[in-house]
CSV table of C-alpha atoms in Angstrom, one decimal:
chain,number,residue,atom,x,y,z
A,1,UNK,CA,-27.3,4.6,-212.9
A,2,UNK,CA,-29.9,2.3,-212.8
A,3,UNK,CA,-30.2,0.5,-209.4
A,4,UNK,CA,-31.4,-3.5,-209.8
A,5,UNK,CA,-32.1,-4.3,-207.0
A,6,UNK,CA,-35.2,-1.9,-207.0
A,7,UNK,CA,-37.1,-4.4,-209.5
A,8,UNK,CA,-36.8,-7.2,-206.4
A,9,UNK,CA,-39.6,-5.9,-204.8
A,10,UNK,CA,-39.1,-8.3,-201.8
A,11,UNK,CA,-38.0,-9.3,-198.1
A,12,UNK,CA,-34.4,-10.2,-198.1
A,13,UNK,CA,-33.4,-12.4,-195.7
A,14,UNK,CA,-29.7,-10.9,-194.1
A,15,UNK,CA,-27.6,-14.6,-193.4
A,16,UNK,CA,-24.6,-12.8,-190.8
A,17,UNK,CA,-21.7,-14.5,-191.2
A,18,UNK,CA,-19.3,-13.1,-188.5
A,19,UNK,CA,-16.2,-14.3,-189.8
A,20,UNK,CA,-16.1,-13.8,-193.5
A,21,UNK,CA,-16.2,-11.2,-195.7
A,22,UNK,CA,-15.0,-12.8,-199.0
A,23,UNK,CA,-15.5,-12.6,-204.7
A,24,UNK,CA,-15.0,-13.1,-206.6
A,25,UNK,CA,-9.1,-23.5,-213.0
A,26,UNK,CA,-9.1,-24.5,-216.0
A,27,UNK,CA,-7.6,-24.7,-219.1
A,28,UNK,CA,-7.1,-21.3,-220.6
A,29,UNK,CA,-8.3,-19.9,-223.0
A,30,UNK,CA,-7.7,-15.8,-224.8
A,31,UNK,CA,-8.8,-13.4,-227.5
A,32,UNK,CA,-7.5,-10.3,-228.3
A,33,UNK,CA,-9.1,-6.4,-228.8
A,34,UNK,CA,-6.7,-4.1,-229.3
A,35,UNK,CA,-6.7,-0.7,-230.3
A,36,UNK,CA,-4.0,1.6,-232.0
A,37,UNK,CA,-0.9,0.1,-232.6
A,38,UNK,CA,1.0,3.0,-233.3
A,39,UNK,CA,1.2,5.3,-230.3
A,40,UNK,CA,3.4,7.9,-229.5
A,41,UNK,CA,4.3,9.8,-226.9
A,42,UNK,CA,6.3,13.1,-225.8
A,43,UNK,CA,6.2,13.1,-222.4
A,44,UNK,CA,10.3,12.1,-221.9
A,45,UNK,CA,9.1,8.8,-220.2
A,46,UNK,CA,12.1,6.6,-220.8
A,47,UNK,CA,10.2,3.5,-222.0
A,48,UNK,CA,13.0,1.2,-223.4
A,49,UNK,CA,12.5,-1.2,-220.3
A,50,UNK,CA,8.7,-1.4,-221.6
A,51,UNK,CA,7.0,-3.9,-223.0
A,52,UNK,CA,5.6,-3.5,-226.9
A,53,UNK,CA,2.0,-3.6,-225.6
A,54,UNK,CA,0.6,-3.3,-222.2
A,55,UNK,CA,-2.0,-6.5,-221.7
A,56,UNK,CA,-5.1,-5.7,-219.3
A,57,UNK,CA,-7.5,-9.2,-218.2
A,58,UNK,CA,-10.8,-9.3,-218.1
A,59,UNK,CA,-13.5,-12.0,-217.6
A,60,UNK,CA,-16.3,-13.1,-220.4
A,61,UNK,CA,-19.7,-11.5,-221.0
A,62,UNK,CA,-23.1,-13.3,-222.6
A,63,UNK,CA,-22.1,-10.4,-225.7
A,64,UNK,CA,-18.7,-10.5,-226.8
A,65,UNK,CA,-19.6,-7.8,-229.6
A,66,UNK,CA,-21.1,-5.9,-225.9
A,67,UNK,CA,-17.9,-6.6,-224.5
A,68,UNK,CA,-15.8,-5.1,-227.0
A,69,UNK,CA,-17.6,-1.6,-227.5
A,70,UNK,CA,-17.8,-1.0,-223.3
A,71,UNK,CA,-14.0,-1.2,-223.8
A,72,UNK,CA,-13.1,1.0,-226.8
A,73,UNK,CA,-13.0,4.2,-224.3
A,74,UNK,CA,-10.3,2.7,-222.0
A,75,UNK,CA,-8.0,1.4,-224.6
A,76,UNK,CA,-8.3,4.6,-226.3
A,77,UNK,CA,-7.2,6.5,-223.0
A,78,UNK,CA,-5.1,4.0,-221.8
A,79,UNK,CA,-2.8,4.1,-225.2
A,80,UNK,CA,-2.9,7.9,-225.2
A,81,UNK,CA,-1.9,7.8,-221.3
A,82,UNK,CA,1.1,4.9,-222.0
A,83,UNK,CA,2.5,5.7,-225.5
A,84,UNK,CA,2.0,2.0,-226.0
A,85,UNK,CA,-0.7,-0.1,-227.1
A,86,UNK,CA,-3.4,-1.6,-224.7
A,87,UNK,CA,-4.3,-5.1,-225.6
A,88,UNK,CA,-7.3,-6.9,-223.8
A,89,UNK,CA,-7.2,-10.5,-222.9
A,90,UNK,CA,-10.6,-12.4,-222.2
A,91,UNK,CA,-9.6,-15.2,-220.0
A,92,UNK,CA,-12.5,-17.8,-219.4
A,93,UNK,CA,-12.1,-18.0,-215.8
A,94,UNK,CA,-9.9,-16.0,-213.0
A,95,UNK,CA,-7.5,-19.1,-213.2
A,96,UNK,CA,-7.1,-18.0,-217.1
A,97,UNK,CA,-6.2,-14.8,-215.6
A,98,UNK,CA,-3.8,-16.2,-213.1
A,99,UNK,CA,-2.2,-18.1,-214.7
A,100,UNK,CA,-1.2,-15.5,-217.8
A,101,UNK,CA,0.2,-13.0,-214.9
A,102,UNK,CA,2.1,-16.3,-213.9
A,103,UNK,CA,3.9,-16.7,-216.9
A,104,UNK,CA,4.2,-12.8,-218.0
A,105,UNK,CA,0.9,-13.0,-220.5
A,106,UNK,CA,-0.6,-10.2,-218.7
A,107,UNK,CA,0.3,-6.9,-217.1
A,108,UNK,CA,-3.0,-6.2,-215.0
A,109,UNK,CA,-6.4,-7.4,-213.7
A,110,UNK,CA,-9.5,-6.6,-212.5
A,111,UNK,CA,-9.9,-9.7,-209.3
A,112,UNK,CA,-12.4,-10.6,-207.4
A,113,UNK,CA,-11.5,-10.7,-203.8
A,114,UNK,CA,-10.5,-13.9,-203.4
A,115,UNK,CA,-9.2,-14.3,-207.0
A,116,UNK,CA,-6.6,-11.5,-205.9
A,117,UNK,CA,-5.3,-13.1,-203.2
A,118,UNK,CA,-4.5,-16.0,-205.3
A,119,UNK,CA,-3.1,-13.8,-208.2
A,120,UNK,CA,-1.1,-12.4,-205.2
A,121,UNK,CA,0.8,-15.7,-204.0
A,122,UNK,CA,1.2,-16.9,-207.8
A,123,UNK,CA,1.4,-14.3,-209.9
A,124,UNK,CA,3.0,-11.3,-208.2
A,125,UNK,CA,0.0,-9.1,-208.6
A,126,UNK,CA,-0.4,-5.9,-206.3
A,127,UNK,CA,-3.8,-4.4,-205.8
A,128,UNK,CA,-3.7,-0.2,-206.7
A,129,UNK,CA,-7.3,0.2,-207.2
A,130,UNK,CA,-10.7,-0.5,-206.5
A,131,UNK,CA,-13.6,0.8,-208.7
A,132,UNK,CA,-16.5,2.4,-206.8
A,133,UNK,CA,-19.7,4.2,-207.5
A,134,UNK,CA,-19.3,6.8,-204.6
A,135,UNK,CA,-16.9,6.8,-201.5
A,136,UNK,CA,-19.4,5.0,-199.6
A,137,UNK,CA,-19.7,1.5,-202.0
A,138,UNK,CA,-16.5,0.1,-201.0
A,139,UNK,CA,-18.1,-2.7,-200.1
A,140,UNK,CA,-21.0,-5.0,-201.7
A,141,UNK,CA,-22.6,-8.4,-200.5
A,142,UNK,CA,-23.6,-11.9,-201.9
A,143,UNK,CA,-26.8,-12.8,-202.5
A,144,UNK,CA,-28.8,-16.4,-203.4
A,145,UNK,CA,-30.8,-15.7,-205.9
A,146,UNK,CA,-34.2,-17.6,-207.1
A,147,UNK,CA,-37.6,-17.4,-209.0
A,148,UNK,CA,-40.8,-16.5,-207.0
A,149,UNK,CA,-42.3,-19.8,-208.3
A,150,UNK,CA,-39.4,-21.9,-206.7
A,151,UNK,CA,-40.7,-22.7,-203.4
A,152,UNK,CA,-37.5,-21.7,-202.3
A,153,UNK,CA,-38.1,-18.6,-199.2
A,154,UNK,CA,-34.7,-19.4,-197.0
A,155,UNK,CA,-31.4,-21.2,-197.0
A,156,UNK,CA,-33.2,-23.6,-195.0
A,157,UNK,CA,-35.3,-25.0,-198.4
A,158,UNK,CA,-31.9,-25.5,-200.2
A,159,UNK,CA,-31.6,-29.4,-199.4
A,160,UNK,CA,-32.0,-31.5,-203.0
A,161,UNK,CA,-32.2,-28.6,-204.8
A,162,UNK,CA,-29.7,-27.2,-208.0
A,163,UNK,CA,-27.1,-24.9,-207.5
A,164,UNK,CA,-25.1,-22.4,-209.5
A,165,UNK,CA,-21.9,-20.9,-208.3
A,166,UNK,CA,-20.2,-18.4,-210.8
A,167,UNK,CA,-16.5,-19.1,-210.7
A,168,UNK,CA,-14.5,-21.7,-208.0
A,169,UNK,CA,-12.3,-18.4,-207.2
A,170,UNK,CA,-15.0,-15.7,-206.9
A,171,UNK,CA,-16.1,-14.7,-203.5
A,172,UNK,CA,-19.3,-13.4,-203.8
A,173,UNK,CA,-20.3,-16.2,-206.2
A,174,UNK,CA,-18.6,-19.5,-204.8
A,175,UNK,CA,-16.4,-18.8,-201.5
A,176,UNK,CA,-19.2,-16.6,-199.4
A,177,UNK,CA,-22.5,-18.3,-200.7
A,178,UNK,CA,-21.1,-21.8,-199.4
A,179,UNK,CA,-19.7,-20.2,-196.6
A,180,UNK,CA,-23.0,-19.4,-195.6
A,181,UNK,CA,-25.0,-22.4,-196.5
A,182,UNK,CA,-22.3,-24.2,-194.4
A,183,UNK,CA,-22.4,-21.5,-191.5
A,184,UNK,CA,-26.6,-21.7,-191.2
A,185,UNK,CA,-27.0,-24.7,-192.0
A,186,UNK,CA,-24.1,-26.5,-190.1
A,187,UNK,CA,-22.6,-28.6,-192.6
A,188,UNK,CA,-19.1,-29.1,-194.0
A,189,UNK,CA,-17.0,-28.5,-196.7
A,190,UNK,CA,-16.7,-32.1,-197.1
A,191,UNK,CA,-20.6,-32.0,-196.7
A,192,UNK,CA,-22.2,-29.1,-198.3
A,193,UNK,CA,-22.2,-30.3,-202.4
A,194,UNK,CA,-23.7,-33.5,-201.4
A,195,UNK,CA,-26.7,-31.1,-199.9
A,196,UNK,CA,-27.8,-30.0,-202.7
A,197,UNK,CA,-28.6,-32.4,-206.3
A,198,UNK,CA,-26.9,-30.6,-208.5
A,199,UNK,CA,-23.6,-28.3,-208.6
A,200,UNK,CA,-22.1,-26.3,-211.2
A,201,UNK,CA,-20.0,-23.5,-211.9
A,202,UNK,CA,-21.5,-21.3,-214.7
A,203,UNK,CA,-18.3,-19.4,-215.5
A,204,UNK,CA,-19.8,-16.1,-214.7
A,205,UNK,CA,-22.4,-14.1,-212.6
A,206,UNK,CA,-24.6,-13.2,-215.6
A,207,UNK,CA,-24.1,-16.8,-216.6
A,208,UNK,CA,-25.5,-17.8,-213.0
A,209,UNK,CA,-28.3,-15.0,-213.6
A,210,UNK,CA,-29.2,-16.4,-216.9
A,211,UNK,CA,-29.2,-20.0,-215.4
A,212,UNK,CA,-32.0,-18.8,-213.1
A,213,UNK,CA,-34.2,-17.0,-215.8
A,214,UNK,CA,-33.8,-19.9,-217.8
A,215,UNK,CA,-34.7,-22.8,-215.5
A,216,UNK,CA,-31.3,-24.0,-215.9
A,217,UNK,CA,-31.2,-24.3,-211.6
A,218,UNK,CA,-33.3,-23.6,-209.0
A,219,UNK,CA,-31.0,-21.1,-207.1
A,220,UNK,CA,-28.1,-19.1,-207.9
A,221,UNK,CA,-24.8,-17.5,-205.4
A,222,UNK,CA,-24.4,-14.1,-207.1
A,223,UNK,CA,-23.4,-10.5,-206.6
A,224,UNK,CA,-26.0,-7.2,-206.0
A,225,UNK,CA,-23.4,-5.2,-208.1
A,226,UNK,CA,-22.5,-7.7,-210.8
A,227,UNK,CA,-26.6,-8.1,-211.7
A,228,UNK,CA,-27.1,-3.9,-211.4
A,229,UNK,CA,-24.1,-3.8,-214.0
A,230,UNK,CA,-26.1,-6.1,-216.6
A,231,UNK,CA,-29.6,-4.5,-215.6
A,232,UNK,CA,-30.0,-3.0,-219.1
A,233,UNK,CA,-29.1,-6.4,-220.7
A,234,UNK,CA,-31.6,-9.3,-218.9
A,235,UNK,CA,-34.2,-6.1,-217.8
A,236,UNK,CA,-36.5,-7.9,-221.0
A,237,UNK,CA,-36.2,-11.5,-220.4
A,238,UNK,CA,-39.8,-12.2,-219.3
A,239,UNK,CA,-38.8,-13.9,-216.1
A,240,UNK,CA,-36.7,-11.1,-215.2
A,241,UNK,CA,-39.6,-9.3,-212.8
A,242,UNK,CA,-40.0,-13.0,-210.9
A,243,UNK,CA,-36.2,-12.7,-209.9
A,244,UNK,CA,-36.1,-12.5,-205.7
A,245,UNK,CA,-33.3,-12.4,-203.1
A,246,UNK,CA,-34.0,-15.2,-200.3
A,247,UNK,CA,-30.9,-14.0,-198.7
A,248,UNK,CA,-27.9,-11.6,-198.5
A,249,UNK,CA,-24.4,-11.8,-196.9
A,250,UNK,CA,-22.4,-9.2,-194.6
A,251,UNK,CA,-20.7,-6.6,-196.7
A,252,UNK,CA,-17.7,-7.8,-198.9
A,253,UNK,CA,-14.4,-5.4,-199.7
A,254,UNK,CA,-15.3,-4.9,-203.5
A,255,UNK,CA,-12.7,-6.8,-205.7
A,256,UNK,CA,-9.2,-4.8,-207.1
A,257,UNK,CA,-7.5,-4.1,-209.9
A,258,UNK,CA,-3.7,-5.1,-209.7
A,259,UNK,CA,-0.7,-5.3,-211.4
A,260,UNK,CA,2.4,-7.2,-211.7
A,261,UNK,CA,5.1,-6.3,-209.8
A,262,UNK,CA,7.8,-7.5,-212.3
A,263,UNK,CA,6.7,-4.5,-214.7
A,264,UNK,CA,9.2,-1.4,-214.7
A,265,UNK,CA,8.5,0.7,-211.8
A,266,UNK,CA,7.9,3.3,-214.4
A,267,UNK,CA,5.3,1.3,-216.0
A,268,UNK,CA,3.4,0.4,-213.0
A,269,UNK,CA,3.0,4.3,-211.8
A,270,UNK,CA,2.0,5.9,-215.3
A,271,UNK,CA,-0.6,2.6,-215.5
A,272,UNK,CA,-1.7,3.5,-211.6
A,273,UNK,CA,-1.7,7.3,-212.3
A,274,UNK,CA,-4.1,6.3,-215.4
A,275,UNK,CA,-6.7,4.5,-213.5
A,276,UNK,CA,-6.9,6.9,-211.1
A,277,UNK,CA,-7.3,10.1,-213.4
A,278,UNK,CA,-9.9,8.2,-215.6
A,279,UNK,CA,-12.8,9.9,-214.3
A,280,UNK,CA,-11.1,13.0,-215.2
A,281,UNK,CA,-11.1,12.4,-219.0
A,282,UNK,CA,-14.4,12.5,-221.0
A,283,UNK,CA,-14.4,9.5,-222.8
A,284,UNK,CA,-12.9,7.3,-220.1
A,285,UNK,CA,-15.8,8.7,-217.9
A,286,UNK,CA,-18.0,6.8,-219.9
A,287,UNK,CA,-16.5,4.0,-220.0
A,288,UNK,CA,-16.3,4.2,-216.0
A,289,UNK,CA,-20.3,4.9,-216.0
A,290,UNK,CA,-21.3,2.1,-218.2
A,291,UNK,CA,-19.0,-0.2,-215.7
A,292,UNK,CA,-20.9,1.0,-212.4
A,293,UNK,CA,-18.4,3.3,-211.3
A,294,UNK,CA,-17.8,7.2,-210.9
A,295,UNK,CA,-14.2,6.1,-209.8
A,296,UNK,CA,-11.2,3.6,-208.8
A,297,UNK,CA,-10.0,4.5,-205.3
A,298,UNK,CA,-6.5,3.5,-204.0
A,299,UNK,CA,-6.6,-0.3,-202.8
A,300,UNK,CA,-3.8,-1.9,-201.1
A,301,UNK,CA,-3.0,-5.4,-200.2
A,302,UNK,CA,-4.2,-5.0,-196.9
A,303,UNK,CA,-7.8,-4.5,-197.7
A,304,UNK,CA,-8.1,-8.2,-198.0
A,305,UNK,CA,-6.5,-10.0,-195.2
A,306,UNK,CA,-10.6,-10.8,-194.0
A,307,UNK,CA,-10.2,-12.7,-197.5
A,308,UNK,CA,-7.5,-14.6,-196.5
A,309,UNK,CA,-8.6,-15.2,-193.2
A,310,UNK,CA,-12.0,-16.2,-194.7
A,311,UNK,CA,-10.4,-18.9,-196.9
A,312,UNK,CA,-8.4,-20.2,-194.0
A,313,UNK,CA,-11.9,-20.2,-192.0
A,314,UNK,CA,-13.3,-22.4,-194.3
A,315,UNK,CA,-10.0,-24.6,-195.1
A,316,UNK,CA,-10.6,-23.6,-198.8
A,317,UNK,CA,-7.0,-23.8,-199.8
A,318,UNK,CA,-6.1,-22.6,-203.8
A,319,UNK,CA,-4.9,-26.0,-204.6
A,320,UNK,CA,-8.6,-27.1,-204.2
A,321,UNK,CA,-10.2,-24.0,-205.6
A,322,UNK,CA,-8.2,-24.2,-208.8
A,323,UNK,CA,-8.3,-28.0,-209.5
């Protein structure tokens, strides 16, 4: 795989943050890929308890049509692994995704960090996995993001400048970037918006990236991984080689996948077995490899307590995230 961050041919400046280590509502919004509806199976599961169709969450790209062919490989080895059909649901924002765990919409998730721990309290969710690209990338870290022309070099030259955060529930691109303006810079959370001239949430982190290429805002909070994921997609906009990092965060636990805990027990395993033997079929392989990842190693809830005691570190409460 491609790495990105070898195109930002610059310094970056590390912004510690002792405390945290934190990824990553609105009205809600859904569309539908599905693959085979008629599946069968003969493997004596007793599925009568199961629902019709297993529904799996995921967040927006710039392509939908993109979107839609990276998935085609999972639903086809997730419906052959279930005996049931695997639906996809596009929420526009992790409180989409929430929110249709909330009210039994959906069966499973891919989080962010901090978006999990939310989907935890609400919406019963339990992590199982976490997709890596080797044993070793457990982790990854948030980065500000800008163009070489800015006049933007540190954290310091933020004041009166425009912003982009991705999503109000995403750690790497909301919760840690203002965490570290607000750590470096020592202001508030009652303070730090009214630093900069302009806020907004662009909904994703290819949404933030594209709002940097396109002069949209001077600076962006974003993740290394989530850029190296859509290398092959921005790689030709013709500000894409003025990209630089002007500074990076401590290591993050990467976000989880997790699943509601009112499913059938029987459900939950055969759907955690599946993730976990994905990199042993061939065509789920490559859907693993266009994602960023070799494999989903076991997760548990415990991996993201730092989140939670982030959050509490900051006073960020989900009533305020979510509003």
């Amino acid at each position: 795989m491609k790495r990105a961050w070898k195109w930002l041919g610059m310094s970056v400046t590390a912004v510690s943050l002792a405390f945290m280590a934190a990824c990553g509502g609105s009205e809600e919004t859904s569309q539908s890929q599905t693959g085979s509806s008629e599946v069968e199976a003969s493997d004596g599961i007793d599925r009568t308890d199961w629902p019709e169709k297993f529904v799996y969450g995921i967040l927006p790209t710039e392509d939908q049509g993109e979107l839609t062919r990276q998935f085609e490989p999972m639903i086809e080895y997730m419906e052959n692994r279930l005996g049931i059909e695997f639906e996809l649901f596009v929420g526009n924002d992790y409180n989409a995704l929430i929110e249709a765990m909330r009210n039994g919409h959906l069966h499973a998730s891919g989080f962010g960090p901090f978006s999990y721990m939310l989907a935890h309290d609400r919406a019963n969710a339990e992590a199982f996995a976490m997709g890596v690209e080797d044993e070793d990338s457990a982790t990854y870290h948030s980065t500000f993001i800008t163009l070489e022309d800015s006049g933007i070099e540190s954290l310091d030259d933020l004041e009166g400048t425009t912003i982009a955060y991705a999503d109000p529930a995403s750690a790497s691109g909301h919760i840690f970037p203002k965490g570290m303006v607000i750590n470096h810079l020592g202001l508030t959370m009652d303070t730090v918006d009214d630093h900069f001239e302009y806020v907004t949430f662009s909904g994703s982190h290819e949404a933030s990236l594209y709002s940097i290429l396109n002069g949209d805002v001077l600076v962006a909070g974003v993740c290394d991984v989530c850029i190296e994921r859509v290398y092959e997609r921005v790689e030709d906009h013709p500000k894409f080689d003025k990209l630089k990092v002007i500074a990076e965060s401590e290591p993050i636990p990467r976000g989880p996948q997790a699943i509601n805990m009112d499913l059938p027990e029987s459900l939950r395993e055969a759907v955690i077995t599946a993730f976990h033997e994905m990199k042993d079929d061939p065509n789920a392989k490559e859907f693993l490899e266009e994602s960023g990842y070799s494999d989903y190693m076991p997760a548990d809830d415990s991996m993201y307590d730092v989140i939670r005691e982030t959050a509490e570190a900051l006073e960020m409460s989900a009533e305020d995230l979510l509003q």
